Coordinates of C-alpha atoms and ligand atoms in Angstrom, one line a residue:
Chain A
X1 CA -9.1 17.2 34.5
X2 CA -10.8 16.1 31.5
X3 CA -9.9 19.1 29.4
X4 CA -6.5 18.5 30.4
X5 CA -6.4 14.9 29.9
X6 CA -7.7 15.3 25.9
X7 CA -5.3 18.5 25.3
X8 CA -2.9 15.4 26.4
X9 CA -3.9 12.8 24.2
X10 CA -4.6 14.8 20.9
X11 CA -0.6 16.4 21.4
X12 CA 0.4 13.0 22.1
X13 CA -1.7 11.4 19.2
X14 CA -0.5 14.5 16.5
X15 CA 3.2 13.6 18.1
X16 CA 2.9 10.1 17.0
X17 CA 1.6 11.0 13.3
X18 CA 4.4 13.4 12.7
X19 CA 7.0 10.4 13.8
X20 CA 4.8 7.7 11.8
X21 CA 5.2 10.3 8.9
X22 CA 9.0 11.5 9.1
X23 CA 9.5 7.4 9.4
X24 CA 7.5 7.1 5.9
X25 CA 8.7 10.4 4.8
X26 CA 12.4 8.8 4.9
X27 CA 12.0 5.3 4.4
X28 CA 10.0 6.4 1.3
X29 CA 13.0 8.8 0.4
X30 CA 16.1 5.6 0.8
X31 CA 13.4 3.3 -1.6
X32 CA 13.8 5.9 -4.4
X33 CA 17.2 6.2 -4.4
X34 CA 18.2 2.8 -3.4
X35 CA 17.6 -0.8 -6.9
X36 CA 16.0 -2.2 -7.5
X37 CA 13.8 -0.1 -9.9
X38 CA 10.6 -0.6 -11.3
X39 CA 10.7 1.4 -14.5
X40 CA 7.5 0.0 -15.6
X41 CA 5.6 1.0 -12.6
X42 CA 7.4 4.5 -12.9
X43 CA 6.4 5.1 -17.1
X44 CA 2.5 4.0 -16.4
X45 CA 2.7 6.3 -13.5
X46 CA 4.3 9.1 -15.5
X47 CA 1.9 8.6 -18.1
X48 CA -1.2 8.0 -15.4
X49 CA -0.1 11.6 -14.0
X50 CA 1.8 13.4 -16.8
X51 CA -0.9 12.6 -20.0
X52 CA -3.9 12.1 -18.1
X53 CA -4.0 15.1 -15.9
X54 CA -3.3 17.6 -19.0
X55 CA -6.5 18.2 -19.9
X56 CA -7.7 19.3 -16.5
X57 CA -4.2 21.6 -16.1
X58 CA -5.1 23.1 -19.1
X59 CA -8.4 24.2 -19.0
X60 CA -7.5 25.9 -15.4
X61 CA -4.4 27.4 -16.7
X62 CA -6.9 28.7 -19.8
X63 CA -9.3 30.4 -17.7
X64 CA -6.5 31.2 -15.1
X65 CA -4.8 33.3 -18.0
X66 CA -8.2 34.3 -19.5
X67 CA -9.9 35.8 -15.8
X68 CA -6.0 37.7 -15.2
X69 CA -5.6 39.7 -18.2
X70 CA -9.5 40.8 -17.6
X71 CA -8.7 41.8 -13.9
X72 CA -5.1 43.7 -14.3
X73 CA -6.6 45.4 -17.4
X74 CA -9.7 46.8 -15.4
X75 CA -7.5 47.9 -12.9
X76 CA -4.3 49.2 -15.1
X77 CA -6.7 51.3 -16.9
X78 CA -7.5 53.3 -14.4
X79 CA -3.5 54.3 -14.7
X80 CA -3.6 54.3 -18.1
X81 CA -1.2 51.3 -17.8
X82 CA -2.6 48.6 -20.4
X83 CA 1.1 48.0 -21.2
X84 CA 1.5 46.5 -18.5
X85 CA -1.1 43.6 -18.6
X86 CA 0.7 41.3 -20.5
X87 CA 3.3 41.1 -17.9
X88 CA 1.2 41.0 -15.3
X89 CA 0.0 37.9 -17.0
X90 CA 3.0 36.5 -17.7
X91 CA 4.2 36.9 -14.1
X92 CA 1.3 35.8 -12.5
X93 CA 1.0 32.5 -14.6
X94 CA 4.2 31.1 -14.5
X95 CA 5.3 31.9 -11.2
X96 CA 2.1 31.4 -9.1
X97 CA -1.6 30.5 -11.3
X98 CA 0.2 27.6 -13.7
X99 CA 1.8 25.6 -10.3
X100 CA -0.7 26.0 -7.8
X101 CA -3.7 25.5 -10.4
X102 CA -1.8 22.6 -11.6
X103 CA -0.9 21.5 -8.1
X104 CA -4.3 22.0 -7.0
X105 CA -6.1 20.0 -9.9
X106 CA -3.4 17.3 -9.8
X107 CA -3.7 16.9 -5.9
X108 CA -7.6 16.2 -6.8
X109 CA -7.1 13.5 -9.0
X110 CA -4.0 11.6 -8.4
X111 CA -3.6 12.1 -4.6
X112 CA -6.7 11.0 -4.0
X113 CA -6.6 8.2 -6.5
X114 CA -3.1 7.2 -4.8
X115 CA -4.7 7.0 -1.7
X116 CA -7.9 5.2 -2.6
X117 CA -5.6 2.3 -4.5
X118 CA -2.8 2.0 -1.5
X119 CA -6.3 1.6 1.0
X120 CA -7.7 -0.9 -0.9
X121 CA -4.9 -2.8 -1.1
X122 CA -4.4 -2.6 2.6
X123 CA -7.0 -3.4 3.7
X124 CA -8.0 -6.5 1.4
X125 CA -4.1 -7.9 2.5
X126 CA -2.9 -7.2 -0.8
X127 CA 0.6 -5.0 0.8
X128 CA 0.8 -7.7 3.4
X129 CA 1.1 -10.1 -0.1
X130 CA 3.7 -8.1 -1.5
X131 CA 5.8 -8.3 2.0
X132 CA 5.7 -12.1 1.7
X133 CA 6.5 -12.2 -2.1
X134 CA 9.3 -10.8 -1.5
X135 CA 9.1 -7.4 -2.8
X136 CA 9.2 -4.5 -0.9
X137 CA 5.8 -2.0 -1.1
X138 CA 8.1 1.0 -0.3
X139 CA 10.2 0.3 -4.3
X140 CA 7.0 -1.5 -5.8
X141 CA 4.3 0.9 -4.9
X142 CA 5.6 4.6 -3.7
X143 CA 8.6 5.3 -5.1
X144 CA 7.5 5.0 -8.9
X145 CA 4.4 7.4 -7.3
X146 CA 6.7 10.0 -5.9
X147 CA 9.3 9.9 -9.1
X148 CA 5.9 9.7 -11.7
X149 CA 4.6 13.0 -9.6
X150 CA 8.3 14.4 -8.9
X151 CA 8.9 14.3 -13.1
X152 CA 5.8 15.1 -14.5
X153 CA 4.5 18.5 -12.3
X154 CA 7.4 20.5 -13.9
X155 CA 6.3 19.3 -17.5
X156 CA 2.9 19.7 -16.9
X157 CA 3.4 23.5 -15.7
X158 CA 5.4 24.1 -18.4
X159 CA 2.5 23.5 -20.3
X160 CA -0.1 25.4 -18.4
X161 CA 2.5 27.6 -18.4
X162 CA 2.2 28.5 -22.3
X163 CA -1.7 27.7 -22.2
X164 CA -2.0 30.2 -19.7
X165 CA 0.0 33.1 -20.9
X166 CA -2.3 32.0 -24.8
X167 CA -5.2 32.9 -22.5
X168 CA -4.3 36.2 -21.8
X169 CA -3.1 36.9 -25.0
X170 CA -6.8 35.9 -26.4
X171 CA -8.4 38.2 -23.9
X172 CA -6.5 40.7 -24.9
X173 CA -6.2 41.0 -28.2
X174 CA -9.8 39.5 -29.3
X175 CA -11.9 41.1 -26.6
X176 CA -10.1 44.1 -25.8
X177 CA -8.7 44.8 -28.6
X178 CA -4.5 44.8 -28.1
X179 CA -2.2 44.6 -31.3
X180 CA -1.3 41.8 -31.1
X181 CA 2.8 41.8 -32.2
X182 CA 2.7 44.3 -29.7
X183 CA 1.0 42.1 -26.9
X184 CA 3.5 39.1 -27.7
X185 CA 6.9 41.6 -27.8
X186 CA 5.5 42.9 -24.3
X187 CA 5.7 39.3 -22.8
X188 CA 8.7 38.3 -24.4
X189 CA 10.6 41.6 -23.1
X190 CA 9.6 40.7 -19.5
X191 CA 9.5 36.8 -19.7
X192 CA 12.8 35.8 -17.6
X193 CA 14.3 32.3 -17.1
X194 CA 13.8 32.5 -13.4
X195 CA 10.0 33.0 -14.2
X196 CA 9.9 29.7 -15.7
X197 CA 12.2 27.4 -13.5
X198 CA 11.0 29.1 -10.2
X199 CA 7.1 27.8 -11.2
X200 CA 9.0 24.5 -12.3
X201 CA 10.8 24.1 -9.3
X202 CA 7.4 24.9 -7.4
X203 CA 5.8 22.1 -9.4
X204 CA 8.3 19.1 -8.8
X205 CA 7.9 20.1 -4.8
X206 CA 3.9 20.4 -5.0
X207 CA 4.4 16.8 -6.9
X208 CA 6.5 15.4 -3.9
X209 CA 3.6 16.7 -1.5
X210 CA 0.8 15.0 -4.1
X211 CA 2.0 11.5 -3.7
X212 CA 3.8 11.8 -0.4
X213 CA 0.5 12.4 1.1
X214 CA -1.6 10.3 -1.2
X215 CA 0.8 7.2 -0.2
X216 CA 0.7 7.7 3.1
X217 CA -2.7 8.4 4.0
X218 CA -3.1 4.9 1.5
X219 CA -0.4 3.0 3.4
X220 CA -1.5 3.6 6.5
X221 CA -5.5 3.5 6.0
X222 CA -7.5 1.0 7.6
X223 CA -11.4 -0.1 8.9
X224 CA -12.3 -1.1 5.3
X225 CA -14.0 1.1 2.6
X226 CA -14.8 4.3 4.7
X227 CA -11.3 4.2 5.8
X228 CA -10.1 3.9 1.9
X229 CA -12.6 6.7 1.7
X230 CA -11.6 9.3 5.0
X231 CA -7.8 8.7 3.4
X232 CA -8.2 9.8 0.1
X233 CA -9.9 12.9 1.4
X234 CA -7.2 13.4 3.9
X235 CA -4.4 13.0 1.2
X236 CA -6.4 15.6 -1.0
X237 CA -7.4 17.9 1.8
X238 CA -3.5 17.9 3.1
X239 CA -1.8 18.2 0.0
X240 CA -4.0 20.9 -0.9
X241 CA -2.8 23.1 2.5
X242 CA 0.4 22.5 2.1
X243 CA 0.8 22.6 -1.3
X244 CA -0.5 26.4 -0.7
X245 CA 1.8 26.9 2.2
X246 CA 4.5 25.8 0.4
X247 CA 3.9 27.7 -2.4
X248 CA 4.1 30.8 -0.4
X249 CA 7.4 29.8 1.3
X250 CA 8.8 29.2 -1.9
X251 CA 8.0 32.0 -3.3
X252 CA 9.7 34.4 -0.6
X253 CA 12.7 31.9 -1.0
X254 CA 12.7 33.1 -4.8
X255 CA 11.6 36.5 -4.9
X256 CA 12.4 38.3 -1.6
X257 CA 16.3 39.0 -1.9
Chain B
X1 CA 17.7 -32.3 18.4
X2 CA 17.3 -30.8 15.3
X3 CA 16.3 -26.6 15.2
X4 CA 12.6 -26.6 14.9
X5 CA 11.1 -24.5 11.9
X6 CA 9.9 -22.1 14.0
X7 CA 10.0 -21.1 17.8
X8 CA 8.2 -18.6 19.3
X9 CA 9.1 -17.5 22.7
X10 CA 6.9 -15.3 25.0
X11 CA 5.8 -13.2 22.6
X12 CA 3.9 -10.6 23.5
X13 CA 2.0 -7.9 21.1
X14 CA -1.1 -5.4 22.1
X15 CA -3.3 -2.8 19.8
X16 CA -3.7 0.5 21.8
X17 CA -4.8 -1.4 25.5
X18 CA -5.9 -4.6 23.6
X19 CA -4.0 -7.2 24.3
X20 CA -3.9 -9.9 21.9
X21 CA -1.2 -12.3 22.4
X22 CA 0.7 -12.4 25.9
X23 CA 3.2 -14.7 26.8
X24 CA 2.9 -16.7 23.8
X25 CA 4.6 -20.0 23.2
X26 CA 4.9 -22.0 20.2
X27 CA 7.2 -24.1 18.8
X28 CA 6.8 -26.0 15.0
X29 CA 9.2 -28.8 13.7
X30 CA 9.8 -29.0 10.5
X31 CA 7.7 -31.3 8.1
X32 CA 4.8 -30.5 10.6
X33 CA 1.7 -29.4 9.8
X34 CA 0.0 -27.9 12.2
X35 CA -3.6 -26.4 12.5
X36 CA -4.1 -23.6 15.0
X37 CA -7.9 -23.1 16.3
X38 CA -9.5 -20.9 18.2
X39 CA -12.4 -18.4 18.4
X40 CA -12.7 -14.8 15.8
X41 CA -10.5 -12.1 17.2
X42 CA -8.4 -14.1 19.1
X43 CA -5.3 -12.9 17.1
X44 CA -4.8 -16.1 15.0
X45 CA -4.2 -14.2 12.1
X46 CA -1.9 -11.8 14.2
X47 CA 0.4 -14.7 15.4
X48 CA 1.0 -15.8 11.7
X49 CA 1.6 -11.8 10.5
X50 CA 4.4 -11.8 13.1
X51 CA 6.0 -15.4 11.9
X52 CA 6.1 -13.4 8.5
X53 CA 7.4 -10.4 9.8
X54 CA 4.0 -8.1 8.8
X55 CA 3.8 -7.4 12.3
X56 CA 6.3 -6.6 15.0
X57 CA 6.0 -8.1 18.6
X58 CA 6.4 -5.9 21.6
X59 CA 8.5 -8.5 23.2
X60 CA 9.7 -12.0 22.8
X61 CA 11.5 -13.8 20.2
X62 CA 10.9 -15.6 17.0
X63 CA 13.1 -17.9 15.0
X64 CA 12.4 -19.1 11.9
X65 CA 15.2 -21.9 11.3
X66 CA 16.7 -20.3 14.5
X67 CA 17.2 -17.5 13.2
X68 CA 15.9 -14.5 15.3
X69 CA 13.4 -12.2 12.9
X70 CA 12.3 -9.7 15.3
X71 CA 14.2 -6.6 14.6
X72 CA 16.1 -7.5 11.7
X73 CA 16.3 -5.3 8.5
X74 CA 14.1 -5.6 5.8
X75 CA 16.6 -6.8 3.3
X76 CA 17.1 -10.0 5.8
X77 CA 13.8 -10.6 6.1
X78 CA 13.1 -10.4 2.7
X79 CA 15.7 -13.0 1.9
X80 CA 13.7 -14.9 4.9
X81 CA 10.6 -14.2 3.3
X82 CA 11.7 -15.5 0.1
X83 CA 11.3 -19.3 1.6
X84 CA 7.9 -18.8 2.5
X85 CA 4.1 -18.7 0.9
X86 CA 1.0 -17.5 2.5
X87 CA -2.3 -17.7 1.2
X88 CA -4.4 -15.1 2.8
X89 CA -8.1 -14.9 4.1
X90 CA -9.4 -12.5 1.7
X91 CA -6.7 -14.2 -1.3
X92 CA -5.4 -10.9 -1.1
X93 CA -4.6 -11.3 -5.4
X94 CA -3.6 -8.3 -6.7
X95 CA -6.3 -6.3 -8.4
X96 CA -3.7 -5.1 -11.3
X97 CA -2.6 -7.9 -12.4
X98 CA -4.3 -11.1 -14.2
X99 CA -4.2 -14.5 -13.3
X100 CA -0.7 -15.6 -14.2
X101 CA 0.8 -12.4 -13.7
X102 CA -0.4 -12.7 -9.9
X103 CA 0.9 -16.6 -9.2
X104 CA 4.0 -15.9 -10.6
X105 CA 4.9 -12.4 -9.0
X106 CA 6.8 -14.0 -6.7
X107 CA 9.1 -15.6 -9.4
X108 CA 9.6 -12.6 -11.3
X109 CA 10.2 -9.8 -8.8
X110 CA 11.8 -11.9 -6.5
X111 CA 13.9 -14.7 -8.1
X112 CA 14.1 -12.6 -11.5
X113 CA 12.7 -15.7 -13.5
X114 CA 11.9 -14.0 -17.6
X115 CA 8.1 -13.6 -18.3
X116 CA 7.8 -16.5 -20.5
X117 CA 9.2 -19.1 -18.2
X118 CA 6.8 -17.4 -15.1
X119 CA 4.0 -17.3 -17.4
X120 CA 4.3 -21.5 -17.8
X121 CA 5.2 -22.1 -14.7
X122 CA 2.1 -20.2 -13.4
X123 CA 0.3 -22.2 -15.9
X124 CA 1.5 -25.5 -14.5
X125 CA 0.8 -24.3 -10.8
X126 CA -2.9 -23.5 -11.5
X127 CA -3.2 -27.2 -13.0
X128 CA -1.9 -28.4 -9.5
X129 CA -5.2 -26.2 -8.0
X130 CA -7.1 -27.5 -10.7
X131 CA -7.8 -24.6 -13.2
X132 CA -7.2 -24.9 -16.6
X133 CA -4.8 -22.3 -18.9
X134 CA -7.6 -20.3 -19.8
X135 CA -8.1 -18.9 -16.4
X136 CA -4.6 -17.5 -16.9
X137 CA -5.4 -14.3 -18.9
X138 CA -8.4 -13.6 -16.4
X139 CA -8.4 -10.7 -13.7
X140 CA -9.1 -11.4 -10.1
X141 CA -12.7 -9.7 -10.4
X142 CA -13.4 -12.1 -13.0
X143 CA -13.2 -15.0 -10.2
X144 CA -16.0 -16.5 -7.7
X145 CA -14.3 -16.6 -4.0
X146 CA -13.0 -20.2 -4.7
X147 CA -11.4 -19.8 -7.8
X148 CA -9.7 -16.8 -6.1
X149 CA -8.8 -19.1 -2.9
X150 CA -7.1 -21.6 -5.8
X151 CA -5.3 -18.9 -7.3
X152 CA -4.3 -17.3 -3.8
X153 CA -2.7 -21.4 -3.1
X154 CA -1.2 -21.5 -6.7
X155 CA 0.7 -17.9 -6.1
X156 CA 1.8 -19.3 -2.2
X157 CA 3.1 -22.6 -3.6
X158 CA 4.9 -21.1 -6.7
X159 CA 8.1 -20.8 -5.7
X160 CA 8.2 -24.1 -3.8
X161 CA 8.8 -22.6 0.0
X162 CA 9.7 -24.5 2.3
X163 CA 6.9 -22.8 5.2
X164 CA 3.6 -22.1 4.0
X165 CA 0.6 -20.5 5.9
X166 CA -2.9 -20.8 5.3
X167 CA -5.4 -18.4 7.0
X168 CA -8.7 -19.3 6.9
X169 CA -8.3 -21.2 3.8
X170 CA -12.0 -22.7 3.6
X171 CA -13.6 -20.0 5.4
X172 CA -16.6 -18.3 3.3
X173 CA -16.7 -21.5 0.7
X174 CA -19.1 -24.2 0.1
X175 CA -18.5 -27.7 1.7
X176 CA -17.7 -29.3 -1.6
X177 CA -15.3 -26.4 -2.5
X178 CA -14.1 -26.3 1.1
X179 CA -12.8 -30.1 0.6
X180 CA -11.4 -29.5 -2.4
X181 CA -8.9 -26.7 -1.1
X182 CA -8.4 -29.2 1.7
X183 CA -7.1 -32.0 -0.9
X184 CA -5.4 -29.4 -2.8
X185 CA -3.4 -27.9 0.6
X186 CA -2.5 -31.4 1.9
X187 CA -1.0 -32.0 -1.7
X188 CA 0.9 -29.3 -2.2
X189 CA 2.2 -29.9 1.6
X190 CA 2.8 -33.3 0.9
X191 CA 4.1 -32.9 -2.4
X192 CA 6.6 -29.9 -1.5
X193 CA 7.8 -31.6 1.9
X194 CA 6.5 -28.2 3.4
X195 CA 6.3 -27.3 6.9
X196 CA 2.9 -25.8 7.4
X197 CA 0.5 -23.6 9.5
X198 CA -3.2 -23.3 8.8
X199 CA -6.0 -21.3 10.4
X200 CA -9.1 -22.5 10.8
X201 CA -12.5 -22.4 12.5
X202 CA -13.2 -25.4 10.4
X203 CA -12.9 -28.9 12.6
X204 CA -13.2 -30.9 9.6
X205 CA -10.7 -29.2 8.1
X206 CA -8.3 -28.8 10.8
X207 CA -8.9 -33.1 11.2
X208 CA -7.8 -33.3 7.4
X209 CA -4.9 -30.8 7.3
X210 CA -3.4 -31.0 10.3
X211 CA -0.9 -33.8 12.0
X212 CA -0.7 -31.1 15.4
X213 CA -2.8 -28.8 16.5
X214 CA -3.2 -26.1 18.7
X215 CA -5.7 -24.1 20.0
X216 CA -5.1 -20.0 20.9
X217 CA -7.1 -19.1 23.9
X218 CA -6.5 -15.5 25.3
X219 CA -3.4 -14.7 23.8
X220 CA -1.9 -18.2 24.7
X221 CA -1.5 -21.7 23.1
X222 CA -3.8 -23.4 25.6
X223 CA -3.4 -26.9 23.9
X224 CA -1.0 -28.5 21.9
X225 CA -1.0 -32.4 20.4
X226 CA -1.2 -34.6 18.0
X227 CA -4.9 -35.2 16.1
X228 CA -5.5 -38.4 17.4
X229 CA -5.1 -36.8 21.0
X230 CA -7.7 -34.3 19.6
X231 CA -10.8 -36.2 21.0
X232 CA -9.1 -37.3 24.0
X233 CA -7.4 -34.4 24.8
X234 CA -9.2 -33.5 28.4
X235 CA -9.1 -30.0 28.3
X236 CA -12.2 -28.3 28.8
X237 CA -11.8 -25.6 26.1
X238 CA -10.8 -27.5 23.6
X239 CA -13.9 -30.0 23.8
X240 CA -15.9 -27.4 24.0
X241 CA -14.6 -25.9 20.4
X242 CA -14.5 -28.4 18.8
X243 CA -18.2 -29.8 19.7
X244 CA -19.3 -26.2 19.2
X245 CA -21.2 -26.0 22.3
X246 CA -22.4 -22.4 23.8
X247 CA -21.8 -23.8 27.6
X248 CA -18.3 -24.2 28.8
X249 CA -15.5 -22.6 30.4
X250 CA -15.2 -20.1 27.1
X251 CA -17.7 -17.4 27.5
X252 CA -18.0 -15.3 24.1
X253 CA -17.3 -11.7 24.6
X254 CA -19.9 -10.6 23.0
X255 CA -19.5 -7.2 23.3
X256 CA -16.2 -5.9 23.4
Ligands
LIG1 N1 -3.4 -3.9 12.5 C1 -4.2 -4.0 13.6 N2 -4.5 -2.9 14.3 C2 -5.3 -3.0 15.4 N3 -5.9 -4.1 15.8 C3 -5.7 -5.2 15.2 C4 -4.8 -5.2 14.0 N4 -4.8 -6.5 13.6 C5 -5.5 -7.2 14.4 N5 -6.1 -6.5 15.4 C6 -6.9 -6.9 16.5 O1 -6.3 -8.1 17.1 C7 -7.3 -9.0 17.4 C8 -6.9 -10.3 16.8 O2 -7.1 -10.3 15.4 P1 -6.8 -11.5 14.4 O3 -5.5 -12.1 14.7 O4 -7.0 -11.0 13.0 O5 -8.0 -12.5 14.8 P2 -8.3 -13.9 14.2 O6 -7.9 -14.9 15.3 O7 -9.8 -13.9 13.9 O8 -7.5 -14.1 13.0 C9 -8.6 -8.5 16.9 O9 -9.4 -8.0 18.0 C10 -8.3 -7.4 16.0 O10 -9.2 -6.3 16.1
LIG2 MG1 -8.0 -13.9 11.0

């Protein structure tokens, strides 16, 4: 009776957090839309997740590129098929290392910074404060969030993007030994558009998962600092699944015709 | 009769199988200032989050200038909102912002007054707490608790509402200090022609602040009068709060 009883309440508990979070999930989605705008908030949180984050994007993109031209050239040689390592790398980086690296390391720091700031200011009253001055937490707080994430994971993957493909190229042509015109004709030749925008696309979703989750674990956090603290680890731990779920989804939506 | 500032009718609202208020009753005229007592945890704080709208009731009604609040849209209660102050226990200042930026938030988000004019504005509302310009430029970890508490009062009474709640205004403070914030809330009060609610454990306090008080008991407005009524009001529970005594008919839940 027990068993059964606790099968209940977690199904009926896991029911009531996907309705809290479809509620947040579109409320959040009508604030973003809807003025008025807080531009301010939305450039400091562009340049908080754009700027900030690049240095951590990069140096995983770097070694991303760097460990994938190593690995497809140890196994193409076997073929004798070095030619193809520099598309291998090119594929592999812009479609799945630069977003999910990026989405990954950006889910680290911002999610879990987005949740920590929305707890604290839950539970010290300070959202309660913005209710009675007359501003609405929803336009003030998440939507610059979710459009500073939503703009600035495309960018930032275009960037890891090139950083990562530079890797490979340096592995290549400095520790194995490629020519390197040759190595950079290769990539261009297989480089296509969808490549790019496909990785892009990937990013501005993985973004909407990084602040959707980092708000709403923040929003809703309470029972003072360990509950700041058990909600930016949720919002890090969460985005992190389904930014990898929905990377894989996305991927079959793009590639599997 | 004129529409009271606020009316509460059997309100009830629970947390998972707590219940905290049940069949709650309260009504406020305006120009009033009332003082509502009563132990820790037993929902004071609650029955001024769901005046403001923070909180939803499960059932009941409340009107605010009768007009019915629970289940209108945010936009409505906003404009609602937009009439009233509330200085919170904790001050609840905004980390992110500095001194004048936090007093006048309402003022600029809200009623879209320029920076310049808010930042004076703020400047002239933390003269009427009693802090000089200088504290303007400061951030809110830069102040003790009763500096916050003044700026907290300056940032409710900014845009000159016309309800104001206090929670716990003194709570945590130093007599001196506490008396202080007491002068300063029954100026502004005075001064604004306010209608006002305050929290408070504080019997001294309450005596200054209030004209009416009443006193929460198990979800429910056990007593409600004037102060002068206060020491003669013959109900058990409230001569047992306010001479502090252990023995009575109010048994502390200890554990819970
Ligand atoms: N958001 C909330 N979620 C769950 N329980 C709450 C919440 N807010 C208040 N409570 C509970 O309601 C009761 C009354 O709280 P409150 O009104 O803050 O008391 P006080 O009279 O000291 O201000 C407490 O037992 C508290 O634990
Ligand atoms: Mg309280």
């Amino acid at each position: 009776m027990d068993f059964i009883n606790l099968i209940g309440r977690v199904f009926l508990n896991f029911l009531e957090s996907m309705g809290r979070f479809l509620i947040f999930g579109s409320k959040t989605f009508y604030h973003c839309f809807t003025p008025p705008y807080y531009f301010r908030s939305i450039i400091s949180q562009m340049i908080e997740i754009g700027f900030y984050s690049l240095p951590v994007v990069a140096l995983t993109t770097l070694f991303a590129g760097l460990v994938i031209a190593l690995q497809s050239y140890a196994g193409f040689t076997k073929f004798s098929a070095e030619g193809a390592v520099a598309m291998v790398v090119e594929l592999s980086v812009t479609r799945e290392l630069a977003p999910v690296m990026a989405g990954l390391m950006v889910a680290g720091r911002i999610g879990a910074a987005m949740a920590a700031e929305l707890g604290t200011m839950r539970v010290t009253e300070q959202i309660d404060a913005l209710y009675t001055l007359s501003t609405n937490p929803f336009k003030y707080l998440i939507a610059p969030r979710v459009w500073g994430a939503v703009l600035m994971m495309p960018l930032l993957v275009f960037i890891g993007d090139i950083i990562g493909i530079y890797g490979g190229y340096l592995v290549c042509v400095y520790k194995l030994g490629f020519n390197p015109s040759s190595y950079i004709s290769n990539t261009w030749e297989y480089l296509q558009y969808m490549d790019i925008v496909s990785g892009m696309v990937k990013a501005a979703v993985f973004g909407l998962i990084i602040s959707l989750m980092g708000c709403y674990n923040g929003y809703y956090s309470r029972g003072g600092a360990q509950g700041v603290g058990s909600a930016a680890t949720n919002a890090v731990v969460t985005a992190s699944i389904l930014i990898l779920i929905t990377n894989y989804m996305l991927t079959e939506l793009f590639f599997m015709k | 009769m004129s529409i009271p500032k606020i009316e509460m009718q059997h309100v009830y609202k629970s947390f998972g199988n707590k219940k905290v208020l049940e069949d709650f009753n309260l009504t406020v005229s305006k120009g009033d200032s009332l003082v509502i007592i009563g132990g820790s945890g037993s929902g004071k704080s609650v029955t001024i989050k769901s005046i403001l709208g923070l909180l939803k009731p499960d059932k009941g009604s409340i009107k605010v200038d009768g007009r019915e609040i629970v289940g209108i849209g945010s936009r409505e209660l906003e404009e609602i909102n937009s009439h009233s102050g509330m200085l919170f226990q904790g001050a609840a200042l905004f980390d992110s912002l500095n001194v004048w930026q936090n007093v006048s938030f309402g003022l600029v988000q809200g009623k879209k007054v320029n920076l310049k004019e808010a930042r004076l504005i703020a400047i002239d509302k933390l003269k009427d707490v009693g802090l000089s310009s200088e504290v303007a430029e400061l951030y809110p970890d830069e102040l003790s608790g009763g500096m916050k508490k003044r700026v907290g009062l300056a940032r409710a009474i900014a845009s000159n509402p016309e309800l104001i709640f206090f929670d716990e205004p003194t709570t945590g403070l130093d007599p001196i200090m506490s008396d202080v914030i007491n002068d300063l809330i029954k100026r502004c009060v005075d001064h604004l022609g306010a209608t006002a609610i305050t929290i408070t454990h504080d019997m001294s306090s309450a005596r200054k602040i209030a004209n009416k008080i009443g006193m929460l008991y198990q979800g429910k407005i056990i007593w409600q009068g004037s102060v002068k009524d206060l020491d003669v009001s013959g109900n058990p529970y409230v001569e047992q709060f306010i001479n502090g005594r252990a023995a009575g008919p109010i048994s502390m839940e200890v554990r819970k």
